[in-house]
Amino acid sequence: MLLIACPHCGERPEIEFRCGGEAHIARPADPGAIDDAAWAGFLFYRTNPKGVHAERWLHAHGCGRWFNALRDTVSDRMLATYAMGAPRPEVPSPLVGVPSPLAGEGQGGGKPPTAIVGSPPTPNPSPQGGGESP
Amino acid sequence: MRFDGRPIEAYAGDTAASALLAGGIHHVARSFKYHRPRGILSHGSEEPNALLTVDRGGGRIEPNSRATCIEAVDGLALASQNHWPSLGFDLGAVNGLLSPLFAAGFYYKTFMWPRAFWERLYEPAIRRMAGLGRAPAAPDPDRYQHRHAHCDVLVIGAGPAGLAAALAASESGARVMLADEQAEMGGALLHDVTSTIDGKAAWDWLAEVIAELGRRGNVTLLSRTTAFGYYNHNHVGLAQRLTDHLSAPHADLPRERLWQVRAREVVLATGAHERPLVFAGNDRPGIMLADSLRAYVNRYGVAPGRRAVIATTGASAYMAAADLKAAGLEVTLVDVRPESECGEDMDALRSVGCAVLAGHTVLGSRGGKRVAGLLVAPTDADLSASPRLLDCDCVGVSGGWTPAVHLFSQSRGRLAFDGELDAFVPGASVQAERSAGACRGTYRLATCLEEGWAAGAAAAGGRGERSFAASATRVGFRPTRILPGCEGSGRGRAFVDLQNDVTAKDIGLAVREGFRAIEHVKRYTTTGMATDQGKTSNMTALGLAAAALDKPVAAVGTTTFRPPYTPVTFGALAGPSRGRLFDPVRTTPIHDWAAAHGAVFEDVGLWKRARYFPRSGEDMHAAVARECRAVRAGVGIFDASTLGKIEVVGRDAAEFLDRIYVNSFARLASSRCRYGLMLREDGYILDDGVVARLAADRFHVTTTTGGAGRVLQHMEDYLQTEWPQLEVYLTSITEQLAVIALQGPSARELLAPLVEGIDLGGAELPHMGVCEGAVCGIPCRLFRVSFTGEAGFELNVAADYGQGVWEALVERGAALGITPYGTEAMHVLRAEKGFIIVGQETDGTVTPDDVGLGGLIGKAKGDFVGKRSLQRPDLVSPRRRQLVGLLTHDAQTVLEEGAQIVADPAQPRPKHMLGHVTSSYWSTACGRPIALALVEAGRAMFGKTLFATTTAGFIDVGVCAPVFYDAKGERVHG
Amino acid sequence: MRRFSLGTLVMEALAGHKGWERQWRSPEPKAAYDVVIVGGGGHGLATAYYLAKEHGITNVAVLEKGWIGGGNTGRNTTIIRSNYLQDESAAIYEHAVRLWEGLSRELNYNVMFSQRGVMMLAHNEHDVRSLKRHVYANRLYGIDNEWLSAAEAKAFCPPLNIAPDIRYPVIGAALQRRGGVARHDAVAWGYARGADARGVDIIENCEVTGFRRGPDGAIAGVETTRGDIATPRVGVVAAGHSSVVMARAGLRMPLESFPLQALVSEPVKPVFPCVVMSNTVHAYISQSDKGELVIGAGTDQYVSYSQQGGLHIATHTLEAICELFPQFSRMRMLRSWGGIVDVTPDRSPIIGATPIPGLYVNCGWGTGGFKATPGSGHVFAHTIAKGEPHAINAPFSLDRFRTGHLIDEAAAAAVAH
């Protein structure tokens, strides 16, 4: 079970949250103006990366707020969480198989605390806000 | 205790294994495949052989329990398993004679002819032979508990390294948890009678440390607690056994407790497992791990025999030999290593009177169901020449040590092969953990303590180093896969995985057959897949495979370690979520009234909903017919409190709803309602309900019962992430309001005298009107809406007043024949009108036009969720399935919901299915059965005959418009 | 290929098993192949087998980045059934079941297909409606499926708790008697052996790192960790890693990859005669020939390639198991594991061409791919060999996400397990 740092509430167990899939998929401003293929791209096509994934989370059993997170889909390590509307933060790319600088030869812990990036309170109007996966 | 019916004497602190050995019983089990007699190999949770069925009485039966982990308790009934007719005489042992046939993977190569024989003959026979114990037949009478905990440092394993870690970590005040799988803490120190720590005897040091930790308020000590799984983000599962060691546990005690610990840091001090030796006949009862012999003698005061032979490839067994000798056993030690490598350990052992044969190998064992002798020979001689028979009644074997890296590996840390140690040890960490002591290949006592201390201090955020003075530990071994002289055939079987009967030859065969990945070798031979998961055998199997592949072990790699470390009961994992607690029950404010008036309930999601209210002698059909008649002719009362309700408030509320629903709300007047339909972004119907405008900036919307949570989340998602600039606030009011529907021509007559401040007379509250006032003196949001086709009202009152208002209405309505009706009648009434139920007429693939509601879509509207998807080619196809009515031509048969519809029942299979029946009822109002269905291009088929499936075949049905009663919709206006 | 039989087994037993051949070779990759299959799981190996056997295309390489059958083929709960709702699904899964029925003899490898019956439980009126819809649709299609009362369900599966006072009582069930289980590893090995014998090169420890395109944009070859390989046709069958592989060809996919967990108990004597599935309480259980209770758990909610999920997923499943089978509460979980399942928006697979000429893809099987293995390989081989889809896989095109012609098995609330 993941430990997720809600930008508004702090670290909470995963069962309080609902994952909303890939983040930063902007809903087309004028859906009527794009063709079926482009619309399918918005609806269904996903990056599904092996590595850093920007994804949406809802703190359903907490503050009820949506926010974004960066997570490494190989180690499941949370790299950052940030308020909806905030730009995607830069994080060092976790190369597969390379441990964190804190990790030693079985002598040191890996996981750094998740960085909370971005200012919590006001959702920022932005086309980068998020998207719907059906 | 009893074993196979025989009484067994035991002392407090004994395990089943120590008690059996004290009773001179070595042969306790039969192996999985060949049914060979097997004894007790170890003294811990790594035991592969000694699996017993435990009966604690009252249906408390557990198969496959390790004798080494069963704590002795009065009244325990132990039974051996996997034999017929008895442990001593097992006909299954015939498999042993056929063993040349039963080589690795033999079942993939035969049993294919004739085809039908696999299921009828071969498979049942294989299934009967396989398995070990028998599953319990009675429900488990015990209960289990779950507990969640947080700590700064979780130390796993209370041997010397773990104890030192807990001491160091807790000095700074950090919250420390120390878990150990055994009944007593101490690990290897529990059977160490010679070592000293800081000048104290190991047992004294141990007692002091445990007492000290017990005094510290920031330390939680958990014995009998196995850390079985290391999950994401330092989430560790612990299984604590609470009552199995008690002869008369208090009835309130749970049997086991599952701890889910979120630790800031974890210290792994999980120790190491001794490896057995692989030689012909190495599985005979009485052949045990050398360190386990030592444990039985030192810790339990049990001599597993009088004349012991210790066979070893390393130094640690010399400590066992010395302790056995000191306890009065006759001891001979056979060391595979040449004398030059044995050094002073050998001299020391000889000096206390033990015979030591260095440079010797073991070629076989002698004896029946207990070892009686060991065949040994010098490794530098012609091995077949003149083996020497060493008489003995127990054997201790030691092939070196394997660090228990299971939890480290589960944490996704990367293992590194250490050739010096001949083992995988923790490499780079991924999570916040560190290993200390034997689990990282550190075997010297003082170093274990020092590593443990440093790890504990660092985990608590400090830097601490401490040196310990401890007596020297004998370490080092020569890695040996199979003892010299046993490689070839002819000497008998040399087992690698004792429980699954995997031999060294099986591993060779797998490699010869092209299974080159270690996972393939494991799966083909099943080595390491038994209930012990290969704790004592995996390194040997890996070494044998590597040798056969002619590759270094590091290049072959290891198989994956997966949770659990040792088996965990389903009960502990399921915890208290059983019976009534399996899932929460949601009830409405009027539930108690319904229950008291005989309602039959149905499950709808978590809700209990009244399905119908049978009077005495009525079945469901009769009750529903009566309830329907009452609504059509008089007045019915219905509990609609489960409907989802959301208040949508704010400057942009109307704009927001315009984007969420297909309908247009901008011009909806205050005090008016509209039926609303909402889509998912892919164009299919998500939910429906009534949208009521209470004021310019305030709406009350309803959702389906099942959709309440989903719809609110859907709305919040768009509001927060797509249109955060809209000023809208969403509040769920589902739980705050009780909803009472009064439906039928007499509804107004009943309600009129009870309302205050509301004129029910027409203009002020027409059909699809809403107003606020009071009913029976209780503030009420009153909707004039109908899901039945009759004139009707829905009263929304504060939940706490729900039942009171309901009872008042029932009382006042008695004269009008008021009739409570349930969901079944509600379904019939709405179907007569052709109203859809989302989730019944729709299934996530249905568009508004499919159900005849395309007209709701605001023509002049801008974008809304799902609009673009409705233009996709398949969603405008003329072949789409459309909602129609169906009438069976015999006017008697009620179709089954889910029945399929075809045009020509005589066509060959696969038949072309036009659609299916979504709703079907006996309609009292129509005096005949009615049905709704989705049928391909169905709206063009009105008047045509199609065929629907029945349990007996097909029945002819006429297609009609999906409305069966009051097609003009006049009755709602009362 | 030396045939397996009781006769050869006896002869080998007498000769110390020295004469068995490698079941598949371990060749070095050649410079060029007629077809390259990316992914050595059951589906990929079956594709190669049928390319060789049905279409005479034997100059084929199967490239596997690890060891064959090491992905979802070796990590699933081995349930096989064809009682799917939609016609398109019924067609492909029934095609597979018919191939399963002859597979051991076809491959001369005992895959232990055991048609002991798959029973799906109904716990509420919605379930009843949904399962009856399946029963009727399947019967018209020509697939066996029958409705059972709770008592009949109990008779078919005696351990089942049908007490009316549990939280979600069993009120009926749909039974496909031809459904069952098989030995998952044997499927990979059997297809590998059969394909190898027909000349297919199975190359393990060989990861595809890129795709080569010709001047016309068509596939010209693949780049791998063991060198470049020229080929005009590539079939990607990479399951959970499909998005990763396709991204190397510059294509984005309508897929998300989730962890899916399963677990087994310690082995016990036969106690569970069939397969039981409950989508409402999330329980999926059978007993292996070895005696272990094999239990499927759910997916985690987030994309992950870690092959590891949360403990709460397993506990949730075992709650349901103990509720339906309270006598198993004292049984123990022996081993749990995770796979990576690639899930499409409509929970149905994608089998067919891609926008890149010469590049074909077979993916998106979600939680239900094992049962389709023979059928999937068979129609995918046809698609690659002929350059156009078989009638059975034509509806499973990528284009359906544009047109909206989805094949939604979740429609009647049936999770594809």
Short mmCIF file of N, CA and C in Angstrom, two decimals, chain A residues 1-4 13-15 18 25-29 31-37 39 42-44 56 58 64-66 74-78 84 97 99-100 103-111 123-126 128-132 134, chain B residues 148 150 231-235 260 262 264-265 408 412 414 416 426-436 440 451 454-455 458 680-682 709-710 713-714 716-718 720-725 863-869 871-873:
data_model
loop_
_atom_site.label_atom_id
_atom_site.label_comp_id
_atom_site.label_asym_id
_atom_site.label_seq_id
_atom_site.Cartn_x
_atom_site.Cartn_y
_atom_site.Cartn_z
N MET A 1 0.85 -1.19 0.00
CA MET A 1 0.00 0.00 0.00
C MET A 1 0.88 1.23 0.00
N LEU A 2 0.61 2.12 -0.95
CA LEU A 2 1.46 3.30 -1.07
C LEU A 2 1.23 4.25 0.10
N LEU A 3 2.20 5.10 0.31
CA LEU A 3 2.07 6.21 1.25
C LEU A 3 2.12 7.46 0.38
N ILE A 4 1.06 8.24 0.43
CA ILE A 4 0.93 9.34 -0.53
C ILE A 4 0.84 10.66 0.22
N PRO A 13 -2.25 6.92 3.96
CA PRO A 13 -2.19 5.65 3.24
C PRO A 13 -3.04 5.66 1.98
N GLU A 14 -2.64 4.85 1.05
CA GLU A 14 -3.27 4.82 -0.27
C GLU A 14 -4.77 4.58 -0.24
N ILE A 15 -5.24 3.82 0.75
CA ILE A 15 -6.67 3.50 0.76
C ILE A 15 -7.55 4.73 0.96
N ARG A 18 -8.04 7.84 -4.43
CA ARG A 18 -8.41 7.16 -5.65
C ARG A 18 -7.54 7.69 -6.78
N ILE A 25 -3.39 15.59 -19.36
CA ILE A 25 -4.04 15.36 -20.65
C ILE A 25 -5.15 16.40 -20.76
N ALA A 26 -4.86 17.44 -21.49
CA ALA A 26 -5.80 18.56 -21.51
C ALA A 26 -7.01 18.22 -22.36
N ARG A 27 -8.17 18.52 -21.83
CA ARG A 27 -9.40 18.32 -22.61
C ARG A 27 -9.41 19.36 -23.73
N PRO A 28 -9.63 18.93 -24.95
CA PRO A 28 -9.59 19.90 -26.06
C PRO A 28 -10.56 21.05 -25.81
N ALA A 29 -10.09 22.24 -26.11
CA ALA A 29 -10.91 23.42 -25.83
C ALA A 29 -12.18 23.38 -26.67
N PRO A 31 -13.94 20.49 -28.59
CA PRO A 31 -13.95 19.10 -29.04
C PRO A 31 -14.57 18.92 -30.41
N GLY A 32 -15.51 19.80 -30.76
CA GLY A 32 -16.17 19.66 -32.05
C GLY A 32 -15.24 19.94 -33.21
N ALA A 33 -14.11 20.58 -32.93
CA ALA A 33 -13.24 20.99 -34.03
C ALA A 33 -12.18 19.94 -34.36
N ILE A 34 -12.13 18.86 -33.60
CA ILE A 34 -11.08 17.88 -33.90
C ILE A 34 -11.70 16.60 -34.43
N ASP A 35 -10.89 15.85 -35.17
CA ASP A 35 -11.44 14.66 -35.84
C ASP A 35 -11.52 13.48 -34.87
N ASP A 36 -12.12 12.41 -35.35
CA ASP A 36 -12.36 11.25 -34.49
C ASP A 36 -11.05 10.68 -33.94
N ALA A 37 -10.03 10.67 -34.77
CA ALA A 37 -8.77 10.08 -34.32
C ALA A 37 -8.17 10.91 -33.18
N TRP A 39 -9.78 12.85 -31.18
CA TRP A 39 -10.66 12.70 -30.00
C TRP A 39 -10.37 11.37 -29.31
N PHE A 42 -7.38 11.70 -27.17
CA PHE A 42 -7.68 12.32 -25.87
C PHE A 42 -8.37 11.33 -24.94
N LEU A 43 -9.33 10.61 -25.49
CA LEU A 43 -10.12 9.72 -24.64
C LEU A 43 -9.31 8.53 -24.12
N PHE A 44 -8.54 7.92 -24.98
CA PHE A 44 -8.08 6.56 -24.70
C PHE A 44 -6.57 6.37 -24.68
N ARG A 56 -2.97 11.56 -11.67
CA ARG A 56 -3.93 12.30 -10.87
C ARG A 56 -4.38 11.46 -9.69
N LEU A 58 -7.09 11.56 -6.20
CA LEU A 58 -8.16 12.22 -5.46
C LEU A 58 -8.07 11.77 -4.00
N GLY A 64 -10.89 15.61 -0.16
CA GLY A 64 -11.74 15.60 -1.34
C GLY A 64 -11.14 16.35 -2.52
N ARG A 65 -9.86 16.63 -2.44
CA ARG A 65 -9.24 17.42 -3.51
C ARG A 65 -8.46 16.53 -4.47
N TRP A 66 -8.51 16.91 -5.73
CA TRP A 66 -7.65 16.28 -6.73
C TRP A 66 -6.29 16.95 -6.71
N VAL A 74 8.43 1.87 -11.83
CA VAL A 74 9.26 0.68 -11.65
C VAL A 74 9.41 0.35 -10.16
N SER A 75 9.74 1.39 -9.38
CA SER A 75 9.92 1.17 -7.94
C SER A 75 8.67 1.54 -7.15
N ASP A 76 7.71 2.19 -7.79
CA ASP A 76 6.52 2.74 -7.15
C ASP A 76 6.85 3.87 -6.18
N ARG A 77 8.06 4.36 -6.24
CA ARG A 77 8.42 5.46 -5.34
C ARG A 77 7.70 6.75 -5.78
N MET A 78 7.14 7.47 -4.79
CA MET A 78 6.51 8.76 -5.10
C MET A 78 7.62 9.79 -5.16
N MET A 84 -3.21 20.60 -8.29
CA MET A 84 -3.79 20.62 -9.62
C MET A 84 -3.57 22.00 -10.23
N GLY A 97 17.18 0.44 -11.72
CA GLY A 97 18.29 -0.31 -11.13
C GLY A 97 19.28 0.54 -10.38
N PRO A 99 19.88 2.89 -7.37
CA PRO A 99 19.19 3.25 -6.13
C PRO A 99 19.35 4.73 -5.83
N SER A 100 18.62 5.15 -4.84
CA SER A 100 18.71 6.55 -4.45
C SER A 100 20.07 6.80 -3.81
N ALA A 103 20.82 5.25 -0.47
CA ALA A 103 20.89 3.81 -0.28
C ALA A 103 22.32 3.33 -0.31
N GLY A 104 22.63 2.41 0.53
CA GLY A 104 23.98 1.84 0.53
C GLY A 104 23.92 0.36 0.26
N GLU A 105 24.94 -0.31 0.61
CA GLU A 105 24.97 -1.74 0.37
C GLU A 105 24.23 -2.45 1.49
N GLY A 106 22.93 -2.44 1.40
CA GLY A 106 22.13 -3.06 2.44
C GLY A 106 22.31 -2.34 3.76
N GLN A 107 22.84 -1.18 3.70
CA GLN A 107 23.18 -0.44 4.91
C GLN A 107 22.49 0.89 4.98
N GLY A 108 21.62 1.15 4.08
CA GLY A 108 21.04 2.47 4.17
C GLY A 108 19.70 2.51 3.49
N GLY A 109 18.84 3.30 4.02
CA GLY A 109 17.48 3.35 3.53
C GLY A 109 17.40 4.10 2.23
N GLY A 110 16.48 3.67 1.40
CA GLY A 110 16.32 4.27 0.09
C GLY A 110 15.42 5.48 0.06
N LYS A 111 14.19 5.31 0.53
CA LYS A 111 13.14 6.26 0.17
C LYS A 111 13.33 7.63 0.82
N PRO A 123 -6.92 26.09 -6.62
CA PRO A 123 -6.66 25.45 -7.90
C PRO A 123 -6.43 26.52 -8.95
N ASN A 124 -5.45 26.30 -9.76
CA ASN A 124 -5.01 27.30 -10.71
C ASN A 124 -5.67 27.02 -12.05
N PRO A 125 -6.43 27.94 -12.58
CA PRO A 125 -7.04 27.67 -13.87
C PRO A 125 -5.95 27.44 -14.92
N SER A 126 -6.03 26.33 -15.56
CA SER A 126 -4.97 26.02 -16.52
C SER A 126 -5.42 24.89 -17.41
N GLN A 128 -3.61 22.84 -18.31
CA GLN A 128 -2.82 21.70 -17.87
C GLN A 128 -3.51 20.97 -16.72
N GLY A 129 -4.69 21.42 -16.41
CA GLY A 129 -5.35 20.94 -15.21
C GLY A 129 -5.45 19.44 -15.08
N GLY A 130 -5.85 18.79 -16.09
CA GLY A 130 -6.00 17.35 -15.95
C GLY A 130 -6.95 16.87 -17.01
N GLY A 131 -7.27 15.64 -16.96
CA GLY A 131 -8.17 15.10 -17.97
C GLY A 131 -8.97 13.97 -17.40
N GLU A 132 -9.87 13.54 -18.17
CA GLU A 132 -10.77 12.48 -17.73
C GLU A 132 -10.39 11.20 -18.43
N PRO A 134 -12.12 7.73 -19.09
CA PRO A 134 -13.47 7.19 -18.93
C PRO A 134 -13.45 5.94 -18.06
N HIS B 148 -3.35 -1.66 12.77
CA HIS B 148 -2.44 -0.81 11.99
C HIS B 148 -1.55 -0.05 12.97
N HIS B 150 2.14 2.57 13.41
CA HIS B 150 3.24 3.35 12.86
C HIS B 150 4.40 3.29 13.84
N TYR B 231 6.19 -4.64 1.87
CA TYR B 231 5.47 -4.05 0.75
C TYR B 231 5.95 -2.62 0.51
N ASN B 232 5.24 -1.94 -0.39
CA ASN B 232 5.62 -0.60 -0.79
C ASN B 232 5.72 0.39 0.37
N HIS B 233 6.66 1.27 0.25
CA HIS B 233 6.78 2.42 1.15
C HIS B 233 6.82 1.99 2.61
N ASN B 234 7.67 1.00 2.85
CA ASN B 234 7.90 0.49 4.21
C ASN B 234 6.62 0.06 4.92
N HIS B 235 5.78 -0.58 4.19
CA HIS B 235 4.56 -1.15 4.75
C HIS B 235 4.86 -2.64 4.95
N GLN B 260 -0.34 -4.33 10.39
CA GLN B 260 0.18 -3.66 9.19
C GLN B 260 0.93 -2.44 9.69
N ARG B 262 3.53 0.66 9.32
CA ARG B 262 4.20 1.61 8.44
C ARG B 262 5.40 2.14 9.22
N ARG B 264 9.06 4.07 9.61
CA ARG B 264 9.92 5.07 8.97
C ARG B 264 11.20 4.41 8.48
N GLU B 265 11.74 3.52 9.31
CA GLU B 265 12.93 2.77 8.94
C GLU B 265 12.75 1.32 9.40
N PHE B 408 14.42 -8.56 2.57
CA PHE B 408 15.20 -7.57 1.81
C PHE B 408 14.81 -7.64 0.33
N ARG B 412 12.44 -5.10 -2.63
CA ARG B 412 12.98 -4.83 -3.97
C ARG B 412 14.44 -4.43 -3.95
N ARG B 414 18.28 -5.03 -4.26
CA ARG B 414 18.95 -5.92 -5.22
C ARG B 414 19.96 -6.78 -4.49
N ALA B 416 23.19 -9.27 -4.15
CA ALA B 416 24.51 -9.40 -4.78
C ALA B 416 25.08 -10.75 -4.35
N PRO B 426 22.40 -8.80 0.80
CA PRO B 426 21.76 -7.55 0.40
C PRO B 426 22.72 -6.64 -0.34
N GLY B 427 22.29 -6.14 -1.49
CA GLY B 427 23.06 -5.15 -2.22
C GLY B 427 22.42 -3.79 -2.02
N ALA B 428 22.14 -3.12 -3.11
CA ALA B 428 21.59 -1.77 -3.01
C ALA B 428 20.16 -1.80 -2.49
N SER B 429 19.87 -0.90 -1.57
CA SER B 429 18.52 -0.78 -1.01
C SER B 429 17.64 0.04 -1.93
N VAL B 430 16.36 -0.22 -1.87
CA VAL B 430 15.39 0.61 -2.57
C VAL B 430 14.48 1.33 -1.58
N GLN B 431 14.19 0.65 -0.49
CA GLN B 431 13.36 1.29 0.53
C GLN B 431 14.23 1.64 1.74
N ALA B 432 13.59 2.24 2.74
CA ALA B 432 14.32 2.71 3.92
C ALA B 432 14.54 1.55 4.87
N GLU B 433 15.49 0.70 4.53
CA GLU B 433 15.79 -0.44 5.39
C GLU B 433 17.29 -0.67 5.39
N ARG B 434 17.74 -1.42 6.36
CA ARG B 434 19.14 -1.85 6.41
C ARG B 434 19.20 -3.21 7.07
N SER B 435 20.17 -3.98 6.68
CA SER B 435 20.31 -5.34 7.19
C SER B 435 21.48 -5.40 8.16
N ALA B 436 21.37 -6.30 9.13
CA ALA B 436 22.44 -6.46 10.11
C ALA B 436 22.54 -7.92 10.51
N ARG B 440 22.99 -10.69 6.46
CA ARG B 440 23.86 -10.15 5.42
C ARG B 440 25.21 -10.87 5.41
N GLU B 451 27.10 -4.62 14.27
CA GLU B 451 26.30 -4.21 13.10
C GLU B 451 24.88 -3.86 13.51
N ALA B 454 24.83 -0.47 15.22
CA ALA B 454 25.02 0.63 14.26
C ALA B 454 23.77 0.83 13.42
N ALA B 455 23.16 -0.28 13.00
CA ALA B 455 21.96 -0.18 12.17
C ALA B 455 20.81 0.45 12.96
N ALA B 458 21.51 4.20 13.46
CA ALA B 458 21.34 4.96 12.22
C ALA B 458 19.86 5.04 11.85
N ARG B 680 -20.81 9.85 -19.77
CA ARG B 680 -19.36 9.83 -19.59
C ARG B 680 -18.75 10.52 -20.80
N GLU B 681 -17.47 10.79 -20.72
CA GLU B 681 -16.85 11.48 -21.84
C GLU B 681 -16.89 10.65 -23.12
N ASP B 682 -17.05 9.32 -22.98
CA ASP B 682 -17.11 8.49 -24.18
C ASP B 682 -18.51 8.42 -24.79
N GLY B 709 -22.12 8.14 -5.34
CA GLY B 709 -20.71 8.45 -5.14
C GLY B 709 -20.01 8.74 -6.44
N ARG B 710 -20.35 7.93 -7.44
CA ARG B 710 -19.70 8.05 -8.75
C ARG B 710 -19.99 9.42 -9.37
N GLN B 713 -18.21 12.29 -7.61
CA GLN B 713 -16.79 12.28 -7.96
C GLN B 713 -16.57 12.78 -9.39
N HIS B 714 -17.46 12.37 -10.28
CA HIS B 714 -17.41 12.81 -11.67
C HIS B 714 -17.53 14.33 -11.74
N GLU B 716 -17.00 16.54 -9.28
CA GLU B 716 -15.85 17.17 -8.63
C GLU B 716 -14.63 17.14 -9.54
N ASP B 717 -14.46 16.03 -10.22
CA ASP B 717 -13.32 15.88 -11.11
C ASP B 717 -13.31 17.00 -12.16
N TYR B 718 -14.44 17.17 -12.85
CA TYR B 718 -14.49 18.22 -13.87
C TYR B 718 -14.38 19.60 -13.25
N GLN B 720 -12.89 20.53 -10.47
CA GLN B 720 -11.56 20.86 -9.95
C GLN B 720 -10.50 20.87 -11.02
N THR B 721 -10.62 19.98 -11.99
CA THR B 721 -9.49 19.81 -12.91
C THR B 721 -9.71 20.43 -14.28
N GLU B 722 -10.95 20.55 -14.73
CA GLU B 722 -11.17 21.12 -16.06
C GLU B 722 -11.68 22.55 -16.00
N TRP B 723 -12.56 22.82 -15.05
CA TRP B 723 -13.18 24.13 -15.01
C TRP B 723 -13.03 24.76 -13.63
N PRO B 724 -11.81 24.84 -13.13
CA PRO B 724 -11.65 25.38 -11.77
C PRO B 724 -12.07 26.85 -11.68
N GLN B 725 -12.21 27.51 -12.84
CA GLN B 725 -12.61 28.92 -12.80
C GLN B 725 -14.09 29.08 -12.48
N ASP B 863 -20.72 22.87 -25.71
CA ASP B 863 -20.11 21.59 -25.38
C ASP B 863 -20.64 21.07 -24.04
N PHE B 864 -20.74 19.77 -23.92
CA PHE B 864 -20.98 19.13 -22.63
C PHE B 864 -20.25 17.81 -22.61
N VAL B 865 -20.10 17.24 -21.46
CA VAL B 865 -19.32 16.02 -21.34
C VAL B 865 -19.98 14.90 -22.15
N GLY B 866 -19.23 14.35 -23.07
CA GLY B 866 -19.74 13.25 -23.88
C GLY B 866 -20.26 13.66 -25.23
N LYS B 867 -20.44 14.97 -25.44
CA LYS B 867 -21.07 15.42 -26.69
C LYS B 867 -20.27 15.00 -27.92
N ARG B 868 -18.97 15.25 -27.86
CA ARG B 868 -18.15 14.95 -29.02
C ARG B 868 -18.19 13.46 -29.36
N SER B 869 -18.22 12.64 -28.32
CA SER B 869 -18.19 11.20 -28.57
C SER B 869 -19.45 10.71 -29.28
N GLN B 871 -20.76 11.81 -31.75
CA GLN B 871 -20.66 11.95 -33.21
C GLN B 871 -19.79 10.87 -33.84
N ARG B 872 -19.23 10.00 -33.02
CA ARG B 872 -18.34 8.99 -33.59
C ARG B 872 -19.14 8.00 -34.44
N PRO B 873 -18.48 7.40 -35.46
CA PRO B 873 -19.24 6.60 -36.44
C PRO B 873 -20.12 5.52 -35.80
#
